[in-house]
Tab-separated table of C-alpha atoms and ligand atoms in Angstrom:
chain	number	residue	atom	x	y	z
A	1	MET	CA	-21.031	16.682	-15.264
A	2	SER	CA	-21.559	15.439	-12.044
A	3	VAL	CA	-23.037	17.240	-8.604
A	4	LYS	CA	-20.460	18.591	-6.440
A	5	VAL	CA	-20.063	19.034	-2.894
A	6	ASP	CA	-19.912	22.509	-1.464
A	7	TYR	CA	-16.385	22.982	-1.169
A	8	TYR	CA	-17.109	24.670	2.848
A	9	GLU	CA	-18.476	21.244	3.206
A	10	THR	CA	-15.878	19.050	1.859
A	11	LEU	CA	-13.755	20.500	4.555
A	12	GLY	CA	-15.695	20.711	7.222
A	13	VAL	CA	-15.648	24.272	7.784
A	14	ALA	CA	-17.922	26.930	8.281
A	15	LYS	CA	-18.389	29.470	5.577
A	16	THR	CA	-16.789	32.305	8.116
A	17	CYS	CA	-13.952	30.075	8.910
A	18	ASP	CA	-10.673	32.003	8.737
A	19	ASP	CA	-7.495	30.774	6.950
A	20	LYS	CA	-5.880	29.217	10.078
A	21	THR	CA	-8.650	26.914	10.352
A	22	LEU	CA	-9.046	26.071	6.800
A	23	LYS	CA	-5.292	25.330	6.485
A	24	ALA	CA	-5.765	23.134	9.689
A	25	ALA	CA	-9.258	21.733	8.074
A	26	PHE	CA	-7.162	20.856	4.879
A	27	ARG	CA	-3.772	19.770	6.368
A	28	LYS	CA	-6.059	16.805	8.262
A	29	LEU	CA	-7.982	15.565	6.001
A	30	ALA	CA	-5.223	15.072	3.394
A	31	MET	CA	-3.220	13.750	5.642
A	32	GLN	CA	-5.982	11.257	5.887
A	33	TYR	CA	-6.490	10.339	2.766
A	34	HIS	CA	-3.232	10.749	0.977
A	35	PRO	CA	-2.518	8.394	-1.494
A	36	ASP	CA	0.402	7.475	0.420
A	37	LYS	CA	-1.840	5.900	3.151
A	38	ASN	CA	-4.475	4.589	0.952
A	39	PRO	CA	-3.111	2.906	-1.670
A	40	GLY	CA	-5.727	1.004	-4.019
A	41	ASP	CA	-7.888	2.736	-2.580
A	42	ALA	CA	-10.423	4.600	-5.197
A	43	VAL	CA	-12.633	6.225	-2.905
A	44	ALA	CA	-9.925	7.538	-0.867
A	45	GLU	CA	-8.095	9.143	-4.005
A	46	ALA	CA	-11.473	10.764	-5.363
A	47	LYS	CA	-11.855	12.292	-1.323
A	48	PHE	CA	-8.433	13.046	-1.890
A	49	LYS	CA	-9.207	15.212	-5.023
A	50	GLU	CA	-12.387	17.046	-3.442
A	51	ILE	CA	-10.181	18.044	-0.765
A	52	GLY	CA	-7.687	19.446	-3.004
A	53	GLU	CA	-10.049	21.240	-4.955
A	54	ALA	CA	-11.995	22.533	-2.644
A	55	TYR	CA	-8.751	23.828	-0.397
A	56	GLU	CA	-7.505	25.196	-4.001
A	57	VAL	CA	-10.263	27.657	-4.341
A	58	LEU	CA	-10.512	28.521	-0.444
A	59	LYS	CA	-7.199	29.534	0.103
A	60	ASP	CA	-7.477	31.943	-2.381
A	61	PRO	CA	-9.350	35.306	-1.505
A	62	GLN	CA	-10.257	36.279	-4.783
A	63	LYS	CA	-11.537	32.733	-5.731
A	64	ARG	CA	-13.462	32.179	-2.709
A	65	SER	CA	-15.539	35.225	-2.952
A	66	ALA	CA	-16.321	34.036	-6.424
A	67	TYR	CA	-17.268	30.943	-4.518
A	68	ASP	CA	-18.921	32.667	-2.268
A	69	ARG	CA	-21.615	34.803	-4.912
A	70	TYR	CA	-21.775	32.053	-7.653
A	71	GLY	CA	-20.850	28.859	-6.497
A	72	HIS	CA	-19.470	26.245	-8.577
A	73	SER	CA	-20.831	27.850	-11.394
A	74	ALA	CA	-17.706	30.324	-10.813
A	75	PHE	CA	-15.925	27.914	-12.650
A	76	GLN	CA	-17.369	26.221	-14.522
A	77	ASN	CA	-18.127	28.800	-17.861
A	78	GLY	CA	-14.280	29.045	-18.591
A	79	GLY	CA	-14.751	27.899	-21.992
A	80	GLY	CA	-12.239	26.229	-24.100
A	81	GLY	CA	-11.135	24.091	-20.995
A	82	GLY	CA	-9.919	27.409	-19.595
A	83	GLY	CA	-11.144	28.934	-16.162
A	84	PHE	CA	-9.218	27.643	-13.054
A	85	ARG	CA	-9.598	24.229	-13.543
A	86	GLY	CA	-6.666	23.997	-16.021
A	87	ASP	CA	-4.729	25.238	-14.011
A	88	PHE	CA	-5.550	22.525	-10.966
A	89	SER	CA	-3.304	20.088	-11.786
A	90	SER	CA	-0.213	22.133	-11.315
A	91	SER	CA	-1.567	24.306	-8.408
A	92	MET	CA	-2.545	21.421	-6.614
A	93	ALA	CA	0.591	19.937	-6.538
A	94	ASP	CA	2.302	22.914	-5.398
A	95	ILE	CA	-0.382	22.781	-2.284
A	96	PHE	CA	0.963	18.916	-1.857
A	97	ASP	CA	4.334	20.618	-1.770
A	98	ASP	CA	3.061	22.904	0.374
A	99	ILE	CA	2.267	20.443	3.223
A	100	PHE	CA	3.772	17.571	2.674
A	101	GLY	CA	7.400	18.566	1.318
A	102	GLU	CA	8.901	17.735	3.973
A	103	MET	CA	7.797	14.138	4.653
A	104	MET	CA	7.892	13.118	1.091
A	105	GLY	CA	11.068	14.380	0.662
A	106	GLY	CA	13.132	14.691	-2.540
A	107	ARG	CA	9.419	14.493	-4.256
A	108	GLY	CA	8.434	17.795	-3.674
A	109	GLN	CA	10.878	19.638	-4.560
A	110	GLY	CA	10.884	17.856	-8.167
A	111	ARG	CA	7.154	19.053	-8.292
A	112	ARG	CA	7.754	22.568	-7.634
A	113	GLN	CA	11.350	22.564	-10.465
A	114	GLY	CA	8.244	20.950	-13.129
A	115	GLY	CA	5.480	23.588	-11.920
A	116	SER	CA	6.970	26.286	-14.105
A	117	SER	CA	7.639	26.587	-18.094
A	118	GLY	CA	7.276	23.986	-20.124
A	119	ARG	CA	8.108	21.479	-17.813
A	120	GLU	CA	6.317	18.714	-16.819
A	121	ARG	CA	7.066	16.436	-14.085
A	122	GLY	CA	6.590	12.601	-15.570
A	123	SER	CA	3.884	10.071	-14.655
A	124	ASP	CA	4.616	8.049	-11.051
A	125	LEU	CA	4.421	3.956	-12.259
A	126	ARG	CA	3.397	1.208	-10.351
A	127	TYR	CA	4.887	-2.403	-10.535
A	128	ASN	CA	3.306	-5.011	-8.906
A	129	MET	CA	5.539	-8.066	-8.083
A	130	GLU	CA	5.012	-11.369	-5.968
A	131	ILE	CA	7.455	-12.952	-4.483
A	132	SER	CA	7.927	-16.291	-2.464
A	133	LEU	CA	8.223	-16.742	1.673
A	134	GLU	CA	11.526	-17.970	1.205
A	135	GLU	CA	12.782	-15.011	-0.871
A	136	ALA	CA	10.851	-12.901	1.670
A	137	TYR	CA	13.036	-14.664	4.045
A	138	LEU	CA	16.000	-14.393	2.387
A	139	GLY	CA	15.995	-10.710	0.429
A	140	LYS	CA	16.903	-10.465	-3.294
A	141	THR	CA	18.152	-8.217	-5.835
A	142	ALA	CA	15.019	-8.445	-8.540
A	143	GLU	CA	15.410	-8.089	-12.218
A	144	ILE	CA	12.276	-5.728	-13.860
A	145	SER	CA	11.293	-4.792	-16.656
A	146	VAL	CA	9.527	-1.948	-16.832
A	147	PRO	CA	7.833	0.101	-19.421
A	148	THR	CA	8.307	3.729	-19.307
A	149	THR	CA	9.540	7.100	-20.999
A	150	ILE	CA	13.262	8.445	-21.017
A	151	GLN	CA	14.692	11.418	-21.689
A	152	CYS	CA	15.193	12.317	-25.742
A	153	ASP	CA	18.743	11.761	-26.418
A	154	VAL	CA	18.716	14.205	-29.270
A	155	CYS	CA	17.471	17.100	-28.239
A	156	ASN	CA	18.263	16.434	-24.652
A	157	GLY	CA	14.783	16.466	-23.220
A	158	SER	CA	14.090	20.230	-24.267
A	159	GLY	CA	11.481	18.711	-27.311
A	160	ALA	CA	13.378	21.580	-29.797
A	161	LYS	CA	15.153	20.486	-33.190
A	162	ALA	CA	18.742	20.257	-32.816
A	163	GLY	CA	20.476	24.137	-33.060
A	164	THR	CA	16.907	25.281	-31.719
A	165	ALA	CA	15.932	26.229	-28.417
A	166	PRO	CA	12.119	26.693	-27.514
A	167	ARG	CA	11.251	30.462	-27.039
A	168	ALA	CA	9.050	32.369	-24.703
A	169	CYS	CA	5.570	32.269	-25.567
A	170	PRO	CA	4.166	35.895	-27.453
A	171	THR	CA	0.825	35.548	-25.663
A	172	CYS	CA	1.513	35.219	-22.316
A	173	GLY	CA	5.330	36.628	-22.088
A	174	GLY	CA	6.430	33.007	-20.632
A	175	VAL	CA	4.285	33.145	-17.678
A	176	GLY	CA	1.768	30.907	-18.857
A	177	ARG	CA	-1.516	32.394	-17.705
A	178	VAL	CA	-2.635	35.311	-18.976
A	179	ARG	CA	-5.525	37.477	-16.977
A	180	ALA	CA	-8.838	38.262	-18.339
A	181	ALA	CA	-11.629	40.627	-16.610
A	182	GLN	CA	-14.977	38.243	-15.936
A	183	GLY	CA	-17.603	40.220	-14.006
A	184	PHE	CA	-16.634	42.900	-11.061
A	185	PHE	CA	-12.849	40.714	-10.956
A	186	SER	CA	-10.476	39.360	-13.393
A	187	ILE	CA	-9.762	35.441	-13.780
A	188	GLU	CA	-6.436	34.120	-14.473
A	189	ARG	CA	-6.517	31.574	-16.800
A	190	THR	CA	-4.035	29.552	-18.264
A	191	CYS	CA	-2.218	30.657	-21.460
A	192	PRO	CA	-4.518	29.145	-24.384
A	193	THR	CA	-1.148	29.471	-27.142
A	194	CYS	CA	1.030	27.830	-25.130
A	195	GLN	CA	-1.039	25.588	-22.743
A	196	GLY	CA	0.496	26.798	-19.705
A	197	ARG	CA	4.289	25.996	-20.751
A	198	GLY	CA	4.990	29.503	-21.025
A	199	GLU	CA	7.095	28.245	-24.287
A	200	ILE	CA	6.818	27.791	-27.728
A	201	ILE	CA	8.925	25.079	-29.853
A	202	ALA	CA	8.686	26.412	-33.318
A	203	ASP	CA	10.809	23.067	-34.548
A	204	PRO	CA	9.947	20.266	-32.355
A	205	CYS	CA	12.581	17.247	-32.558
A	206	GLY	CA	12.121	14.663	-34.805
A	207	LYS	CA	12.720	11.625	-32.966
A	208	CYS	CA	10.404	12.534	-30.301
A	209	GLY	CA	7.943	14.920	-31.674
A	210	GLY	CA	8.644	17.840	-29.007
A	211	GLU	CA	7.860	16.299	-26.059
A	212	GLY	CA	11.213	15.685	-24.917
A	213	ARG	CA	11.033	11.431	-23.886
A	214	LEU	CA	10.774	8.633	-25.798
A	215	PRO	CA	8.683	5.432	-24.405
A	216	GLU	CA	11.392	2.712	-23.568
A	217	GLU	CA	11.047	-0.871	-21.830
A	218	ARG	CA	13.493	0.147	-18.791
A	219	ASN	CA	15.181	-2.744	-16.926
A	220	LEU	CA	16.152	-2.403	-13.125
A	221	SER	CA	17.292	-3.898	-10.410
A	222	VAL	CA	15.332	-3.466	-7.272
A	223	ASN	CA	16.937	-4.775	-3.861
A	224	ILE	CA	13.981	-6.611	-1.436
A	225	PRO	CA	15.605	-6.864	1.955
A	226	ALA	CA	15.439	-9.699	3.473
A	227	GLY	CA	12.372	-9.935	6.027
A	228	ILE	CA	9.584	-7.783	3.742
A	229	GLU	CA	6.201	-7.920	4.621
A	230	ASP	CA	3.347	-8.613	2.352
A	231	GLY	CA	1.684	-5.554	1.016
A	232	THR	CA	5.175	-3.272	1.537
A	233	ARG	CA	5.563	-0.746	-1.020
A	234	ILE	CA	8.673	-0.051	-2.173
A	235	ARG	CA	9.521	3.442	-4.035
A	236	LEU	CA	12.369	4.306	-6.756
A	237	ALA	CA	12.729	7.967	-6.567
A	238	GLY	CA	13.217	9.105	-10.420
A	239	GLU	CA	12.447	5.445	-12.164
A	240	GLY	CA	9.164	6.973	-12.937
A	241	GLU	CA	8.339	8.319	-16.533
A	242	ALA	CA	10.529	10.819	-17.753
A	243	GLY	CA	9.299	14.372	-17.546
A	244	LEU	CA	7.775	16.329	-20.176
A	245	ARG	CA	10.409	19.070	-22.151
A	246	GLY	CA	12.812	18.738	-19.621
A	247	GLY	CA	10.928	18.139	-16.643
A	248	PRO	CA	11.718	15.897	-13.322
A	249	ALA	CA	11.124	12.132	-13.435
A	250	GLY	CA	8.151	10.499	-11.177
A	251	ASP	CA	8.969	7.863	-9.021
A	252	LEU	CA	8.315	4.273	-9.424
A	253	TYR	CA	6.566	2.377	-6.888
A	254	ILE	CA	6.905	-1.311	-6.102
A	255	PHE	CA	3.617	-3.147	-4.924
A	256	LEU	CA	5.078	-6.359	-3.838
A	257	SER	CA	2.906	-9.385	-2.873
A	258	VAL	CA	4.153	-12.407	-0.835
A	259	LYS	CA	2.510	-15.674	-2.027
A	260	PRO	CA	0.618	-17.597	0.464
A	261	HIS	CA	3.427	-21.066	1.626
A	262	GLU	CA	2.214	-24.312	1.543
A	263	PHE	CA	3.539	-24.847	5.032
A	264	PHE	CA	4.174	-21.912	6.772
A	265	GLN	CA	1.888	-18.845	7.782
A	266	ARG	CA	3.075	-15.752	8.708
A	267	ASP	CA	2.529	-13.657	11.804
A	268	GLY	CA	4.544	-10.149	11.521
A	269	ALA	CA	8.210	-11.516	11.987
A	270	ASP	CA	6.701	-15.550	13.166
A	271	LEU	CA	5.929	-18.177	11.542
A	272	PHE	CA	3.552	-21.145	12.561
A	273	CYS	CA	3.579	-24.531	11.412
A	274	LYS	CA	0.909	-27.313	11.775
A	275	VAL	CA	2.186	-30.703	12.159
A	276	PRO	CA	-0.311	-33.618	12.485
A	277	ILE	CA	1.409	-36.602	14.886
A	278	SER	CA	0.460	-40.464	14.932
A	279	MET	CA	-2.141	-41.110	18.035
A	280	THR	CA	0.870	-43.470	19.290
A	281	THR	CA	3.500	-40.367	19.064
A	282	ALA	CA	1.468	-38.620	21.012
A	283	ALA	CA	1.426	-41.390	23.405
A	284	LEU	CA	4.329	-42.361	23.907
A	285	GLY	CA	6.544	-39.749	22.767
A	286	GLY	CA	9.462	-39.308	20.179
A	287	SER	CA	10.210	-36.972	17.457
A	288	PHE	CA	10.128	-35.501	14.268
A	289	GLU	CA	11.905	-33.032	12.006
A	290	VAL	CA	10.678	-30.202	9.888
A	291	THR	CA	13.035	-28.695	7.272
A	292	THR	CA	12.359	-24.211	8.599
A	293	LEU	CA	12.998	-21.642	5.569
A	294	ASP	CA	16.766	-21.303	5.890
A	295	GLY	CA	16.797	-25.223	4.479
A	296	ALA	CA	17.986	-26.856	7.617
A	297	LYS	CA	16.161	-29.238	9.405
A	298	THR	CA	15.416	-28.831	13.065
A	299	ARG	CA	14.540	-32.061	15.199
A	300	VAL	CA	11.378	-31.377	17.775
A	301	LYS	CA	10.696	-33.785	20.771
A	302	VAL	CA	7.163	-35.043	21.589
A	303	PRO	CA	6.727	-36.047	25.220
A	304	GLU	CA	4.785	-38.481	26.110
A	305	GLY	CA	1.123	-37.728	26.496
A	306	THR	CA	1.140	-34.761	24.287
A	307	GLN	CA	-1.982	-33.324	24.035
A	308	PHE	CA	-3.807	-32.096	20.295
A	309	GLY	CA	-2.910	-27.894	20.000
A	310	LYS	CA	0.156	-28.401	22.083
A	311	GLN	CA	2.533	-25.483	20.805
A	312	PHE	CA	5.941	-25.964	20.257
A	313	ARG	CA	8.143	-22.767	20.032
A	314	VAL	CA	11.351	-23.247	18.234
A	315	LYS	CA	13.466	-19.935	18.641
A	316	GLY	CA	15.001	-17.842	16.139
A	317	LYS	CA	13.671	-20.249	13.247
A	318	GLY	CA	11.227	-17.328	11.925
A	319	MET	CA	11.285	-14.592	9.439
A	320	PRO	CA	14.008	-11.807	9.862
A	321	VAL	CA	13.368	-8.477	11.353
A	322	LEU	CA	13.458	-6.231	8.626
A	323	ARG	CA	16.335	-4.015	8.655
A	324	SER	CA	17.635	-5.828	12.199
A	325	THR	CA	19.643	-9.072	12.760
A	326	GLN	CA	16.801	-10.264	14.773
A	327	MET	CA	15.088	-13.359	13.995
A	328	GLY	CA	11.564	-14.342	14.595
A	329	ASP	CA	10.339	-17.613	15.958
A	330	LEU	CA	8.742	-20.689	14.788
A	331	PHE	CA	5.641	-21.982	16.226
A	332	ILE	CA	5.009	-25.500	15.623
A	333	GLN	CA	1.175	-26.480	16.432
A	334	ILE	CA	0.449	-30.076	16.789
A	335	SER	CA	-2.477	-32.001	15.531
A	336	ILE	CA	-2.963	-35.508	16.357
A	337	GLU	CA	-4.032	-37.847	13.533
A	338	THR	CA	-6.774	-40.642	15.002
A	339	PRO	CA	-6.099	-44.066	13.193
A	340	GLN	CA	-8.169	-45.345	10.156
A	341	SER	CA	-8.246	-48.472	8.587
A	342	LEU	CA	-7.743	-50.686	11.408
A	343	SER	CA	-6.436	-54.264	10.672
A	344	ARG	CA	-8.335	-57.133	13.093
A	345	ARG	CA	-5.072	-57.139	15.122
A	346	GLN	CA	-4.997	-53.041	15.225
A	347	ARG	CA	-8.779	-53.519	16.621
A	348	GLU	CA	-7.992	-56.243	19.302
A	349	LEU	CA	-4.770	-54.496	20.601
A	350	LEU	CA	-7.093	-51.027	21.011
A	351	GLN	CA	-10.070	-53.040	22.358
A	352	GLU	CA	-7.291	-54.593	25.114
A	353	PHE	CA	-5.825	-51.232	25.362
A	354	GLU	CA	-9.466	-49.969	26.784
A	355	GLU	CA	-9.922	-52.563	29.050
A	356	ILE	CA	-7.461	-51.868	30.606
A	357	SER	CA	-7.357	-48.381	30.579
A	358	SER	CA	-8.206	-46.237	33.780
A	359	SER	CA	-9.372	-42.798	34.706
A	360	GLU	CA	-5.844	-41.836	35.173
A	361	ASN	CA	-5.026	-42.221	31.293
A	362	SER	CA	-8.043	-39.482	30.331
A	363	PRO	CA	-8.442	-37.037	32.762
A	364	GLN	CA	-10.274	-34.546	30.824
A	365	SER	CA	-12.698	-37.279	29.261
A	366	THR	CA	-13.466	-39.597	31.854
A	367	GLY	CA	-16.726	-38.020	33.537
A	368	PHE	CA	-16.849	-35.142	31.573
A	369	PHE	CA	-20.586	-35.691	30.421
A	370	SER	CA	-21.673	-36.541	33.823
A	371	ARG	CA	-19.728	-33.769	35.070
A	372	MET	CA	-21.763	-31.369	32.506
A	373	LYS	CA	-24.961	-33.111	33.144
A	374	GLU	CA	-24.701	-32.126	36.991
A	375	PHE	CA	-23.517	-28.672	36.308
A	376	PHE	CA	-26.936	-27.876	34.551
A	377	GLU	CA	-29.004	-29.991	36.905
A	378	GLY	CA	-27.516	-27.933	39.694
A	379	LEU	CA	-28.442	-24.402	37.811
A	380	SER	CA	-32.048	-25.472	37.432
A	381	ASP	CA	-32.163	-26.042	41.265
B	1	LIG	ZN1	13.618	15.215	-28.914
B	2	LIG	ZN1	1.914	31.652	-23.207
């Protein structure tokens, strides 16, 4: 068993703090470390669980006083997987529904339904999808195939054999929890007969073995909107795994990544493209043609005397702005290629060009080194 951090420390509150302070501290930390805000971050996820566990204990006056007296050992001697810990995942879901219910929309409701009786909410699923920049530009409908579970069609998710129904658990009377005296206080724990479900299935359904769901490969169409960004997560509510014994389904999360493009770099809705032009085009002027992501060709005019690093903006030829009719711009960044592998004739022409050049032809480089020298000599005086 790993060493556990003090619950008060986890939430950053004093031992004497009141319920209001406790709740505020929890809410703040839970928001900060919520997996939805930290996708794929295992450290944040672990922290999030710790916070939930600490709050779960401290918000309950009975558990809090047990914790104050006995520390973590108050919750570790349940034996047989019982004690508070057994309840933990379901009650944690309740806490988060409390806090995040409004924020998460339908998800909170689903959890609450699943919290009672033998039904359990199905797991959320993650699907990684990679698309090209062209696909992000146009948007698309992606057909995906997800290994998941669906509700059993024989028992309609109840898990009970046709003609029978689950019946209330005789040990806990359908509550799913039993109370047991321990020391000075009584502890509520998961019912050992029904494992907290509150129901017992005497004759399980032959097809699903009492689970109420079956594994299946599901085909789904996912709408990828034009302008979607790398790292976006799309949530498909209720498209995750079917719930256990008729509980609500989980959600499906699509984690989207956009492949790097050979010619275009993206920054938000703007695109950047590096275009090398010849030294003579840069000096004499000219034009070139680029193909943009919509497949159209755009001619870019190069003025006489264009310098390295010059940037041209082509309006409206960037990426679409998500859920709007606006478009970003395309920025063309010029680099100038110095000619290589010169023939004798080319060399002669360039040498002749050099001989008849004046300082007006190259104002930046003319006198650069003498100016630099003067500058530093001036400093040392
Ligand atoms: Zn079934
Ligand atoms: Zn029971």
